[in-house]
PDB file of C-alpha atoms and ligand atoms in Angstrom:
ATOM      1  CA  UNK A   1      10.186 -34.292  -3.476  1.00 34.00           C
ATOM      2  CA  UNK A   2      13.248 -34.786  -1.477  1.00 34.00           C
ATOM      3  CA  UNK A   3      16.034 -32.293  -1.332  1.00 33.00           C
ATOM      4  CA  UNK A   4      18.377 -34.687  -2.854  1.00 36.00           C
ATOM      5  CA  UNK A   5      19.576 -34.406  -6.402  1.00 37.00           C
ATOM      6  CA  UNK A   6      17.072 -36.055  -8.792  1.00 35.00           C
ATOM      7  CA  UNK A   7      18.566 -39.186 -10.295  1.00 36.00           C
ATOM      8  CA  UNK A   8      17.518 -38.398 -13.822  1.00 39.00           C
ATOM      9  CA  UNK A   9      17.961 -41.097 -16.337  1.00 62.00           C
ATOM     10  CA  UNK A  10      18.351 -43.599 -13.509  1.00 82.00           C
ATOM     11  CA  UNK A  11      16.607 -46.766 -14.839  1.00 90.00           C
ATOM     12  CA  UNK A  12      14.861 -49.074 -12.412  1.00 94.00           C
ATOM     13  CA  UNK A  13      13.621 -52.500 -13.448  1.00 96.00           C
ATOM     14  CA  UNK A  14      10.821 -53.801 -11.250  1.00 97.00           C
ATOM     15  CA  UNK A  15      10.457 -57.578 -11.404  1.00 97.00           C
ATOM     16  CA  UNK A  16       7.173 -58.051  -9.545  1.00 97.00           C
ATOM     17  CA  UNK A  17       4.022 -60.034 -10.393  1.00 96.00           C
ATOM     18  CA  UNK A  18       1.625 -58.188  -8.019  1.00 94.00           C
ATOM     19  CA  UNK A  19       0.045 -55.482 -10.219  1.00 95.00           C
ATOM     20  CA  UNK A  20      -0.948 -53.263  -7.227  1.00 94.00           C
ATOM     21  CA  UNK A  21       2.639 -53.159  -5.982  1.00 94.00           C
ATOM     22  CA  UNK A  22       4.031 -52.372  -9.501  1.00 95.00           C
ATOM     23  CA  UNK A  23       1.513 -49.500  -9.912  1.00 95.00           C
ATOM     24  CA  UNK A  24       2.316 -48.065  -6.536  1.00 94.00           C
ATOM     25  CA  UNK A  25       6.110 -48.399  -6.998  1.00 94.00           C
ATOM     26  CA  UNK A  26       6.044 -47.079 -10.437  1.00 94.00           C
ATOM     27  CA  UNK A  27       4.038 -43.999  -9.404  1.00 93.00           C
ATOM     28  CA  UNK A  28       6.438 -43.225  -6.524  1.00 91.00           C
ATOM     29  CA  UNK A  29       9.670 -43.908  -8.423  1.00 90.00           C
ATOM     30  CA  UNK A  30       8.547 -41.824 -11.487  1.00 87.00           C
ATOM     31  CA  UNK A  31       7.695 -39.034  -9.131  1.00 84.00           C
ATOM     32  CA  UNK A  32      11.212 -39.082  -7.838  1.00 80.00           C
ATOM     33  CA  UNK A  33      12.638 -38.895 -11.395  1.00 75.00           C
ATOM     34  CA  UNK A  34      13.448 -42.465 -12.005  1.00 84.00           C
ATOM     35  CA  UNK A  35      12.732 -44.100 -15.409  1.00 88.00           C
ATOM     36  CA  UNK A  36      10.808 -47.353 -14.617  1.00 93.00           C
ATOM     37  CA  UNK A  37      10.131 -50.496 -16.545  1.00 94.00           C
ATOM     38  CA  UNK A  38       8.795 -53.741 -15.265  1.00 96.00           C
ATOM     39  CA  UNK A  39       7.980 -57.367 -15.824  1.00 96.00           C
ATOM     40  CA  UNK A  40       5.908 -59.773 -13.712  1.00 96.00           C
ATOM     41  CA  UNK A  41       7.527 -62.794 -15.294  1.00 95.00           C
ATOM     42  CA  UNK A  42      10.672 -64.322 -13.740  1.00 94.00           C
ATOM     43  CA  UNK A  43      11.705 -65.916 -17.054  1.00 93.00           C
ATOM     44  CA  UNK A  44      11.800 -62.545 -18.780  1.00 95.00           C
ATOM     45  CA  UNK A  45      13.799 -60.814 -16.099  1.00 96.00           C
ATOM     46  CA  UNK A  46      17.311 -61.706 -17.167  1.00 95.00           C
ATOM     47  CA  UNK A  47      16.655 -60.856 -20.780  1.00 94.00           C
ATOM     48  CA  UNK A  48      15.385 -57.529 -19.794  1.00 94.00           C
ATOM     49  CA  UNK A  49      18.256 -56.724 -17.729  1.00 95.00           C
ATOM     50  CA  UNK A  50      20.538 -57.347 -20.738  1.00 91.00           C
ATOM     51  CA  UNK A  51      18.233 -55.403 -23.081  1.00 90.00           C
ATOM     52  CA  UNK A  52      17.698 -52.329 -20.853  1.00 87.00           C
ATOM     53  CA  UNK A  53      20.718 -52.131 -18.626  1.00 89.00           C
ATOM     54  CA  UNK A  54      18.910 -50.967 -15.528  1.00 92.00           C
ATOM     55  CA  UNK A  55      20.895 -48.922 -12.894  1.00 89.00           C
ATOM     56  CA  UNK A  56      19.094 -50.889 -10.211  1.00 93.00           C
ATOM     57  CA  UNK A  57      16.721 -53.886 -10.032  1.00 96.00           C
ATOM     58  CA  UNK A  58      13.870 -54.250  -7.545  1.00 97.00           C
ATOM     59  CA  UNK A  59      13.432 -57.953  -7.543  1.00 96.00           C
ATOM     60  CA  UNK A  60      10.548 -59.890  -5.944  1.00 95.00           C
ATOM     61  CA  UNK A  61      11.309 -63.230  -4.511  1.00 93.00           C
ATOM     62  CA  UNK A  62       8.155 -65.216  -5.462  1.00 92.00           C
ATOM     63  CA  UNK A  63       7.462 -64.964  -9.209  1.00 94.00           C
ATOM     64  CA  UNK A  64       5.910 -67.041 -11.882  1.00 94.00           C
ATOM     65  CA  UNK A  65       8.833 -68.673 -13.727  1.00 92.00           C
ATOM     66  CA  UNK A  66      12.285 -68.167 -12.375  1.00 95.00           C
ATOM     67  CA  UNK A  67      12.318 -67.137  -8.679  1.00 94.00           C
ATOM     68  CA  UNK A  68      13.867 -63.938  -7.529  1.00 95.00           C
ATOM     69  CA  UNK A  69      16.702 -65.895  -5.834  1.00 93.00           C
ATOM     70  CA  UNK A  70      17.555 -67.737  -9.073  1.00 95.00           C
ATOM     71  CA  UNK A  71      17.472 -64.588 -11.074  1.00 96.00           C
ATOM     72  CA  UNK A  72      19.765 -62.909  -8.660  1.00 94.00           C
ATOM     73  CA  UNK A  73      22.194 -65.902  -8.736  1.00 94.00           C
ATOM     74  CA  UNK A  74      22.067 -65.905 -12.569  1.00 95.00           C
ATOM     75  CA  UNK A  75      22.669 -62.111 -12.891  1.00 94.00           C
ATOM     76  CA  UNK A  76      25.655 -62.393 -10.485  1.00 91.00           C
ATOM     77  CA  UNK A  77      27.272 -65.144 -12.572  1.00 92.00           C
ATOM     78  CA  UNK A  78      27.323 -63.268 -15.834  1.00 90.00           C
ATOM     79  CA  UNK A  79      30.007 -60.750 -16.589  1.00 87.00           C
ATOM     80  CA  UNK A  80      27.700 -58.103 -18.180  1.00 87.00           C
ATOM     81  CA  UNK A  81      25.141 -58.207 -15.336  1.00 90.00           C
ATOM     82  CA  UNK A  82      27.191 -59.105 -12.298  1.00 87.00           C
ATOM     83  CA  UNK A  83      27.546 -55.508 -10.990  1.00 84.00           C
ATOM     84  CA  UNK A  84      23.969 -54.258 -11.229  1.00 89.00           C
ATOM     85  CA  UNK A  85      22.562 -53.383  -7.800  1.00 90.00           C
ATOM     86  CA  UNK A  86      19.662 -55.592  -6.738  1.00 93.00           C
ATOM     87  CA  UNK A  87      17.108 -54.897  -3.961  1.00 94.00           C
ATOM     88  CA  UNK A  88      15.220 -57.942  -3.136  1.00 93.00           C
ATOM     89  CA  UNK A  89      11.477 -57.855  -2.019  1.00 93.00           C
ATOM     90  CA  UNK A  90       9.834 -60.664  -0.179  1.00 89.00           C
ATOM     91  CA  UNK A  91       6.999 -61.449   2.150  1.00 85.00           C
ATOM     92  CA  UNK A  92       9.435 -63.698   3.950  1.00 76.00           C
ATOM     93  CA  UNK A  93      10.857 -61.866   6.889  1.00 75.00           C
ATOM     94  CA  UNK A  94      12.620 -64.726   8.604  1.00 77.00           C
ATOM     95  CA  UNK A  95      16.225 -64.055   9.209  1.00 77.00           C
ATOM     96  CA  UNK A  96      17.334 -67.152   7.347  1.00 81.00           C
ATOM     97  CA  UNK A  97      15.396 -65.912   4.328  1.00 81.00           C
ATOM     98  CA  UNK A  98      17.086 -62.599   4.402  1.00 79.00           C
ATOM     99  CA  UNK A  99      20.388 -64.314   4.614  1.00 82.00           C
ATOM    100  CA  UNK A 100      19.535 -66.516   1.626  1.00 82.00           C
ATOM    101  CA  UNK A 101      18.589 -63.435  -0.419  1.00 81.00           C
ATOM    102  CA  UNK A 102      21.732 -61.628   0.496  1.00 83.00           C
ATOM    103  CA  UNK A 103      23.789 -64.713  -0.133  1.00 84.00           C
ATOM    104  CA  UNK A 104      22.252 -64.992  -3.583  1.00 85.00           C
ATOM    105  CA  UNK A 105      23.901 -61.599  -4.255  1.00 86.00           C
ATOM    106  CA  UNK A 106      21.235 -59.150  -3.397  1.00 89.00           C
ATOM    107  CA  UNK A 107      22.543 -55.770  -2.141  1.00 88.00           C
ATOM    108  CA  UNK A 108      19.577 -55.081   0.069  1.00 87.00           C
ATOM    109  CA  UNK A 109      16.436 -56.816   1.152  1.00 89.00           C
ATOM    110  CA  UNK A 110      13.018 -55.445   1.992  1.00 91.00           C
ATOM    111  CA  UNK A 111      10.115 -57.244   3.674  1.00 90.00           C
ATOM    112  CA  UNK A 112       6.628 -56.715   2.479  1.00 89.00           C
ATOM    113  CA  UNK A 113       4.645 -54.653   3.299  1.00 89.00           C
ATOM    114  CA  UNK A 114       6.975 -51.668   3.133  1.00 90.00           C
ATOM    115  CA  UNK A 115       6.542 -47.929   2.398  1.00 91.00           C
ATOM    116  CA  UNK A 116       7.425 -46.780  -1.063  1.00 90.00           C
ATOM    117  CA  UNK A 117       9.334 -43.947   0.540  1.00 89.00           C
ATOM    118  CA  UNK A 118      11.570 -46.457   2.263  1.00 90.00           C
ATOM    119  CA  UNK A 119      12.209 -48.305  -0.948  1.00 92.00           C
ATOM    120  CA  UNK A 120      13.226 -45.010  -2.687  1.00 88.00           C
ATOM    121  CA  UNK A 121      15.591 -44.218   0.155  1.00 86.00           C
ATOM    122  CA  UNK A 122      17.093 -47.771  -0.118  1.00 89.00           C
ATOM    123  CA  UNK A 123      17.537 -47.416  -3.895  1.00 89.00           C
ATOM    124  CA  UNK A 124      19.351 -44.098  -3.413  1.00 82.00           C
ATOM    125  CA  UNK A 125      21.443 -45.625  -0.789  1.00 81.00           C
ATOM    126  CA  UNK A 126      22.399 -48.622  -2.841  1.00 83.00           C
ATOM    127  CA  UNK A 127      23.123 -46.496  -5.856  1.00 80.00           C
ATOM    128  CA  UNK A 128      25.379 -44.219  -3.839  1.00 72.00           C
ATOM    129  CA  UNK A 129      27.181 -47.147  -2.430  1.00 73.00           C
ATOM    130  CA  UNK A 130      27.520 -49.318  -5.433  1.00 72.00           C
ATOM    131  CA  UNK A 131      27.140 -47.514  -8.714  1.00 62.00           C
ATOM    132  CA  UNK A 132      30.194 -45.472  -9.396  1.00 54.00           C
ATOM    133  CA  UNK A 133      28.891 -44.521 -12.859  1.00 50.00           C
ATOM    134  CA  UNK A 134      25.672 -44.137 -14.689  1.00 48.00           C
ATOM    135  CA  UNK A 135      26.236 -45.993 -17.919  1.00 41.00           C
ATOM    136  CA  UNK A 136      28.170 -48.419 -19.941  1.00 48.00           C
ATOM    137  CA  UNK A 137      29.393 -45.489 -22.009  1.00 66.00           C
ATOM    138  CA  UNK A 138      32.893 -45.474 -23.520  1.00 80.00           C
ATOM    139  CA  UNK A 139      34.687 -42.195 -23.804  1.00 87.00           C
ATOM    140  CA  UNK A 140      37.528 -41.706 -26.271  1.00 89.00           C
ATOM    141  CA  UNK A 141      40.030 -38.950 -26.955  1.00 93.00           C
ATOM    142  CA  UNK A 142      43.146 -39.215 -29.096  1.00 92.00           C
ATOM    143  CA  UNK A 143      44.594 -42.656 -28.267  1.00 93.00           C
ATOM    144  CA  UNK A 144      42.738 -42.797 -24.904  1.00 95.00           C
ATOM    145  CA  UNK A 145      39.763 -44.914 -24.214  1.00 92.00           C
ATOM    146  CA  UNK A 146      37.709 -45.009 -21.043  1.00 89.00           C
ATOM    147  CA  UNK A 147      35.171 -47.662 -20.141  1.00 81.00           C
ATOM    148  CA  UNK A 148      32.953 -46.063 -17.545  1.00 77.00           C
ATOM    149  CA  UNK A 149      31.267 -49.208 -16.331  1.00 68.00           C
ATOM    150  CA  UNK A 150      34.501 -51.125 -15.933  1.00 70.00           C
ATOM    151  CA  UNK A 151      36.530 -48.124 -14.598  1.00 76.00           C
ATOM    152  CA  UNK A 152      39.075 -49.099 -17.203  1.00 84.00           C
ATOM    153  CA  UNK A 153      41.382 -46.792 -19.237  1.00 92.00           C
ATOM    154  CA  UNK A 154      43.758 -47.637 -22.016  1.00 93.00           C
ATOM    155  CA  UNK A 155      46.146 -45.551 -23.959  1.00 95.00           C
ATOM    156  CA  UNK A 156      46.993 -47.065 -27.327  1.00 91.00           C
ATOM    157  CA  UNK A 157      47.277 -50.809 -26.459  1.00 89.00           C
ATOM    158  CA  UNK A 158      48.285 -50.278 -22.836  1.00 91.00           C
ATOM    159  CA  UNK A 159      46.292 -50.251 -19.679  1.00 91.00           C
ATOM    160  CA  UNK A 160      46.373 -46.930 -17.686  1.00 94.00           C
ATOM    161  CA  UNK A 161      46.417 -47.344 -13.843  1.00 90.00           C
ATOM    162  CA  UNK A 162      44.584 -44.441 -12.111  1.00 87.00           C
ATOM    163  CA  UNK A 163      43.289 -43.863  -8.642  1.00 85.00           C
ATOM    164  CA  UNK A 164      39.594 -43.071  -8.308  1.00 81.00           C
ATOM    165  CA  UNK A 165      40.276 -39.336  -8.081  1.00 85.00           C
ATOM    166  CA  UNK A 166      42.456 -39.330 -11.165  1.00 91.00           C
ATOM    167  CA  UNK A 167      39.863 -41.364 -12.990  1.00 90.00           C
ATOM    168  CA  UNK A 168      37.178 -38.906 -11.977  1.00 90.00           C
ATOM    169  CA  UNK A 169      39.310 -36.001 -13.222  1.00 94.00           C
ATOM    170  CA  UNK A 170      40.086 -37.674 -16.577  1.00 96.00           C
ATOM    171  CA  UNK A 171      36.450 -38.631 -16.975  1.00 92.00           C
ATOM    172  CA  UNK A 172      35.382 -35.077 -16.517  1.00 92.00           C
ATOM    173  CA  UNK A 173      37.981 -33.837 -19.035  1.00 95.00           C
ATOM    174  CA  UNK A 174      37.114 -36.540 -21.511  1.00 93.00           C
ATOM    175  CA  UNK A 175      33.416 -35.608 -21.293  1.00 87.00           C
ATOM    176  CA  UNK A 176      34.354 -32.014 -22.380  1.00 90.00           C
ATOM    177  CA  UNK A 177      37.418 -32.323 -24.607  1.00 90.00           C
ATOM    178  CA  UNK A 178      39.001 -29.023 -25.432  1.00 91.00           C
ATOM    179  CA  UNK A 179      37.173 -27.115 -22.720  1.00 92.00           C
ATOM    180  CA  UNK A 180      39.124 -25.251 -20.196  1.00 95.00           C
ATOM    181  CA  UNK A 181      38.187 -25.914 -16.613  1.00 95.00           C
ATOM    182  CA  UNK A 182      39.359 -23.781 -13.740  1.00 95.00           C
ATOM    183  CA  UNK A 183      40.669 -25.619 -10.655  1.00 94.00           C
ATOM    184  CA  UNK A 184      37.541 -24.481  -8.775  1.00 92.00           C
ATOM    185  CA  UNK A 185      35.419 -26.057 -11.427  1.00 91.00           C
ATOM    186  CA  UNK A 186      37.290 -29.289 -11.371  1.00 93.00           C
ATOM    187  CA  UNK A 187      37.049 -29.404  -7.542  1.00 89.00           C
ATOM    188  CA  UNK A 188      33.305 -29.017  -7.750  1.00 85.00           C
ATOM    189  CA  UNK A 189      33.015 -31.639 -10.425  1.00 85.00           C
ATOM    190  CA  UNK A 190      35.236 -34.282  -9.034  1.00 86.00           C
ATOM    191  CA  UNK A 191      35.410 -33.712  -5.271  1.00 82.00           C
ATOM    192  CA  UNK A 192      31.894 -32.195  -4.878  1.00 75.00           C
ATOM    193  CA  UNK A 193      30.700 -28.857  -3.493  1.00 68.00           C
ATOM    194  CA  UNK A 194      30.568 -29.728   0.172  1.00 65.00           C
ATOM    195  CA  UNK A 195      34.065 -30.502   1.029  1.00 68.00           C
ATOM    196  CA  UNK A 196      36.960 -28.068   1.368  1.00 76.00           C
ATOM    197  CA  UNK A 197      39.989 -28.935  -0.753  1.00 79.00           C
ATOM    198  CA  UNK A 198      42.897 -26.623  -1.610  1.00 85.00           C
ATOM    199  CA  UNK A 199      43.232 -25.738  -5.258  1.00 87.00           C
ATOM    200  CA  UNK A 200      46.824 -27.026  -5.094  1.00 90.00           C
ATOM    201  CA  UNK A 201      45.281 -30.405  -4.586  1.00 90.00           C
ATOM    202  CA  UNK A 202      43.935 -30.306  -8.181  1.00 92.00           C
ATOM    203  CA  UNK A 203      47.512 -29.565  -9.420  1.00 94.00           C
ATOM    204  CA  UNK A 204      48.822 -32.563  -7.529  1.00 92.00           C
ATOM    205  CA  UNK A 205      46.218 -34.867  -9.072  1.00 93.00           C
ATOM    206  CA  UNK A 206      46.726 -33.441 -12.521  1.00 96.00           C
ATOM    207  CA  UNK A 207      50.445 -34.230 -12.142  1.00 95.00           C
ATOM    208  CA  UNK A 208      49.578 -37.799 -11.149  1.00 93.00           C
ATOM    209  CA  UNK A 209      47.099 -38.121 -13.859  1.00 96.00           C
ATOM    210  CA  UNK A 210      49.725 -36.943 -16.443  1.00 96.00           C
ATOM    211  CA  UNK A 211      52.152 -39.449 -14.996  1.00 95.00           C
ATOM    212  CA  UNK A 212      49.550 -42.294 -15.133  1.00 95.00           C
ATOM    213  CA  UNK A 213      48.735 -41.420 -18.817  1.00 96.00           C
ATOM    214  CA  UNK A 214      52.428 -41.510 -19.764  1.00 94.00           C
ATOM    215  CA  UNK A 215      54.563 -43.315 -17.206  1.00 92.00           C
ATOM    216  CA  UNK A 216      57.621 -43.504 -19.448  1.00 89.00           C
ATOM    217  CA  UNK A 217      57.377 -39.975 -20.712  1.00 87.00           C
ATOM    218  CA  UNK A 218      57.405 -40.829 -24.336  1.00 86.00           C
ATOM    219  CA  UNK A 219      53.832 -39.932 -25.430  1.00 89.00           C
ATOM    220  CA  UNK A 220      52.481 -36.510 -26.329  1.00 90.00           C
ATOM    221  CA  UNK A 221      51.004 -34.632 -23.424  1.00 93.00           C
ATOM    222  CA  UNK A 222      47.133 -34.614 -23.409  1.00 95.00           C
ATOM    223  CA  UNK A 223      46.474 -32.213 -20.677  1.00 96.00           C
ATOM    224  CA  UNK A 224      47.184 -28.597 -21.345  1.00 96.00           C
ATOM    225  CA  UNK A 225      47.816 -26.099 -18.492  1.00 96.00           C
ATOM    226  CA  UNK A 226      46.180 -22.880 -19.422  1.00 94.00           C
ATOM    227  CA  UNK A 227      47.882 -20.072 -17.545  1.00 93.00           C
ATOM    228  CA  UNK A 228      45.687 -18.340 -15.008  1.00 93.00           C
ATOM    229  CA  UNK A 229      42.704 -20.241 -16.336  1.00 94.00           C
ATOM    230  CA  UNK A 230      42.973 -23.975 -15.612  1.00 96.00           C
ATOM    231  CA  UNK A 231      43.325 -27.250 -17.461  1.00 97.00           C
ATOM    232  CA  UNK A 232      41.998 -28.708 -20.726  1.00 96.00           C
ATOM    233  CA  UNK A 233      42.103 -32.016 -22.425  1.00 96.00           C
ATOM    234  CA  UNK A 234      44.030 -31.231 -25.640  1.00 94.00           C
ATOM    235  CA  UNK A 235      46.761 -32.801 -27.732  1.00 91.00           C
ATOM    236  CA  UNK A 236      49.828 -30.813 -26.893  1.00 91.00           C
ATOM    237  CA  UNK A 237      52.539 -30.669 -29.571  1.00 87.00           C
ATOM    238  CA  UNK A 238      55.571 -32.778 -28.577  1.00 83.00           C
ATOM    239  CA  UNK A 239      58.178 -30.911 -26.621  1.00 82.00           C
ATOM    240  CA  UNK A 240      55.808 -28.108 -25.459  1.00 86.00           C
ATOM    241  CA  UNK A 241      56.467 -27.989 -21.707  1.00 87.00           C
ATOM    242  CA  UNK A 242      53.334 -27.520 -19.546  1.00 88.00           C
ATOM    243  CA  UNK A 243      53.494 -25.495 -16.386  1.00 91.00           C
ATOM    244  CA  UNK A 244      52.713 -27.584 -13.269  1.00 91.00           C
ATOM    245  CA  UNK A 245      49.859 -25.311 -12.308  1.00 93.00           C
ATOM    246  CA  UNK A 246      47.751 -22.644 -13.973  1.00 94.00           C
ATOM    247  CA  UNK A 247      48.987 -20.306 -11.210  1.00 91.00           C
ATOM    248  CA  UNK A 248      52.636 -20.700 -12.190  1.00 82.00           C
ATOM    249  CA  UNK A 249      54.324 -17.603 -13.737  1.00 70.00           C
TER     250      UNK A 249
HETATM  251 CA1   CA B 301       5.303 -62.317  -5.892  1.00 68.74          CA
END
């Protein structure tokens, strides 16, 4: 196993008609914690993508039925499938073929034969690069709604505009409504463990998030500052002033 975080619940659709390759890839991907499903039929692929919502597609070029390039083009044209990462496989290694594959909308391209380890590495890389979220899930709290796939937030009937950091903060809070998170916990959850950020930075982003959720200042506050503890997503009674930081006296 690699030292990287296992990508649990990450679904991979294999579209490949060579049984031996499917068996080998399935074995290697499952061992790495991926959930794998597959088809060898090009005509089935688009329907499967819609039904299973894979996080990444490994797509062979030459298939019975629709070709990999046509599948790729079709997926890229449709709203519900246009953002799914695609890694194209092919025995064709000519540069013009690679370009055609990438032009059709593939995110990466691998020439057969290849090592399964390299494919796993490319999948991880494509996911890190392209997939900001794991699911199509919608989160809701009070009059807030968050569409994770579309990175879209509304409050009541209005769109809420947030930077990626504020979106990440709000997402974390909406996944655990009512729970109090210390600023350290929010840093870990949103910025990650391996970078150094000052605690005050969290306060700054919470302030921006509050502003984003209520630009005109006429809605109830949804983020409570819990003194010497942290922040929580909670409906705060109108008029109750929240300290700017949990550290404020
Ligand atoms: Ca094939």
